[in-house]
Coordinates of C-alpha atoms in Angstrom, one line a residue:
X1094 CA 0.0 0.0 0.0
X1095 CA 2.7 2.6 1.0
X1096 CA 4.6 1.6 -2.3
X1097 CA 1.2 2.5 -4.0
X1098 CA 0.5 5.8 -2.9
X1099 CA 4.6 6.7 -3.2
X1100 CA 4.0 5.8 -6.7
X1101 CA 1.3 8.1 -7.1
X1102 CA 2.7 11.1 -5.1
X1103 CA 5.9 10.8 -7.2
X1104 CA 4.0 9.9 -10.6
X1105 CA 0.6 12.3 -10.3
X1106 CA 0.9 14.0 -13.4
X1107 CA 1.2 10.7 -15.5
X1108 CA -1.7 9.3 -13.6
X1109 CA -3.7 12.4 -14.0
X1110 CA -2.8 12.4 -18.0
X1111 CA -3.7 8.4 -18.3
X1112 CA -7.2 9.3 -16.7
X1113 CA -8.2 12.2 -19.2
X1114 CA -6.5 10.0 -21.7
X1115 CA -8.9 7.1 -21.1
X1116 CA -11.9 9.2 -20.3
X1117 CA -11.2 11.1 -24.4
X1118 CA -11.0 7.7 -25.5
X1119 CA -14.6 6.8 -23.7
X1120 CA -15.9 9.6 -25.2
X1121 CA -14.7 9.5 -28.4
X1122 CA -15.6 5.6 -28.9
X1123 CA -19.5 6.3 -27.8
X1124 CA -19.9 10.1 -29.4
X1125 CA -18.1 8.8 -33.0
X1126 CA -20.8 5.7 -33.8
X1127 CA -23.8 8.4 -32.5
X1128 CA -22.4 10.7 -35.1
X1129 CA -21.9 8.0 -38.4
X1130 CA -25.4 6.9 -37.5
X1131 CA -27.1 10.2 -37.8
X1132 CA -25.2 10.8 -40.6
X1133 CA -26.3 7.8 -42.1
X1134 CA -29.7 8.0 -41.3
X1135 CA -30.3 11.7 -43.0
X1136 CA -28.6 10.1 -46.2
X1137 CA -30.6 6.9 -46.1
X1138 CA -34.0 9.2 -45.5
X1139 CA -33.3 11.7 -48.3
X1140 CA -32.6 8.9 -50.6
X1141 CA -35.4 7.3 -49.7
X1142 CA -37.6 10.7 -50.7
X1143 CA -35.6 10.8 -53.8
X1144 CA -36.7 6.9 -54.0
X1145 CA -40.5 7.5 -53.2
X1146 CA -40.7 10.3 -55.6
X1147 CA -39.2 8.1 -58.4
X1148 CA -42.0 5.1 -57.8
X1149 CA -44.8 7.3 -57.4
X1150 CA -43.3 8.6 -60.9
X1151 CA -42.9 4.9 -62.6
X1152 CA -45.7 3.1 -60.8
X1153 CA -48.7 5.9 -60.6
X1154 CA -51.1 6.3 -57.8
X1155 CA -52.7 3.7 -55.7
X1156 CA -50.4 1.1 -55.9
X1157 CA -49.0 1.3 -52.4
X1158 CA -47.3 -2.0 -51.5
X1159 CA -46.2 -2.7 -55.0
X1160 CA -44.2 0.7 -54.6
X1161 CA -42.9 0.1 -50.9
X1162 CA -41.4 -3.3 -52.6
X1163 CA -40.0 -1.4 -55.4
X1164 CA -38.0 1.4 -53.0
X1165 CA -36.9 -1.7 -50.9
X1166 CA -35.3 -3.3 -54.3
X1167 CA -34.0 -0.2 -55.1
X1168 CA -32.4 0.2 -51.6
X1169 CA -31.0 -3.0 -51.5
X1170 CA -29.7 -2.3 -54.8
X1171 CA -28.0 1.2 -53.6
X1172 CA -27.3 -0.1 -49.9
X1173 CA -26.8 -3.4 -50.2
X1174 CA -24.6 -3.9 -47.0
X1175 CA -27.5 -2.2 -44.9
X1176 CA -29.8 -5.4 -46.0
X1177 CA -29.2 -7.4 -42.3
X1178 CA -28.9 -3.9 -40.4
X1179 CA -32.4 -3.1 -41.4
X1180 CA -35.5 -5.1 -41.4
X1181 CA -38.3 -4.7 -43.4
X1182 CA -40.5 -3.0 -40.9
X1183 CA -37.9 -0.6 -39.8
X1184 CA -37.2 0.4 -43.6
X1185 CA -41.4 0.2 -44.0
X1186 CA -41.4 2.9 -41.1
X1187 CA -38.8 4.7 -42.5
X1188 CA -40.6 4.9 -45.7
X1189 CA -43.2 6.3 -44.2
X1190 CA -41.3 8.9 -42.7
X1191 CA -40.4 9.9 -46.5
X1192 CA -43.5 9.7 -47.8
X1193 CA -45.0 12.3 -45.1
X1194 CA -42.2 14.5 -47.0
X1195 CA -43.0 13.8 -50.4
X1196 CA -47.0 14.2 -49.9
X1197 CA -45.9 18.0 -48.5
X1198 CA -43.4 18.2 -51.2
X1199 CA -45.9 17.2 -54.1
X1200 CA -48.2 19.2 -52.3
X1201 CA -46.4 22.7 -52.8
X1202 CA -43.8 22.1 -55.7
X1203 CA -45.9 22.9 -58.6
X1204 CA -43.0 21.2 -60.8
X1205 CA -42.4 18.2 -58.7
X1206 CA -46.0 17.6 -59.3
X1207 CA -45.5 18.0 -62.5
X1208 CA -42.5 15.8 -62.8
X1209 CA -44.6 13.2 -61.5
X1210 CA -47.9 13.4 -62.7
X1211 CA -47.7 15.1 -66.1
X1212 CA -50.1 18.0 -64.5
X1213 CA -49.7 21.3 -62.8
X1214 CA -51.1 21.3 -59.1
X1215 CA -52.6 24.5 -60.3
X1216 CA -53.7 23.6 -64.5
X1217 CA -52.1 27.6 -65.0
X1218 CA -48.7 26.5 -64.6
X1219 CA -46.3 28.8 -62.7

């Protein structure tokens, strides 16, 4: 015990630096995978508007399930290493989550609507 605490008397600032050390390193390990998943998860939900747009485009109105299947071929096609990360019911929920967007988007982008549908929300044009 008294060998112990000579150690640390003589050694403090070494200790002190090798605490601070480990506790950056703590940090660090759970902050960095917080960070790459929110990243990830903003990229995977714009695509996925980009994705909903595009098979509302090819596929029409009224064809909901078909088009959920077609986004998730298309995202196993563009994400393919996400395919055991995510399961079908997360990516259906995180469809959803997209289409909420796209429904607002078509809603007020006269030319998005257009770009789908072949009409103008309002038959005037701009």
């Amino acid at each position: 015990m008294n060998l112990m605490l000579n150690f640390l008397i003589e050694y403090w600032t070494l200790a002190a630096l090798f605490i601070v050390g480990f506790l950056l390193l703590a940090v660090a390990i759970f902050k960095f995978p917080t960070s790459i998943k929110d990243k990830l998860y903003g990229k995977i939900v714009e695509w996925l508007i980009y994705a909903c747009i595009e098979a509302e485009k090819y596929l029409g109105q009224g064809t909901g399930q078909v088009k959920l299947r077609y986004v998730y071929d298309l995202f196993i096609q563009r994400f393919s290493y996400l395919r055991y990360l995510i399961s079908f019911e997360t990516f259906s929920l995180l469809v959803d989550e997209a289409l909420m967007t796209v429904k607002k988007l078509l809603e007020t982008n006269d030319d998005l609507m257009f770009y789908v549908y072949g009409t103008y929300l309002n038959e005037g044009g701009d």
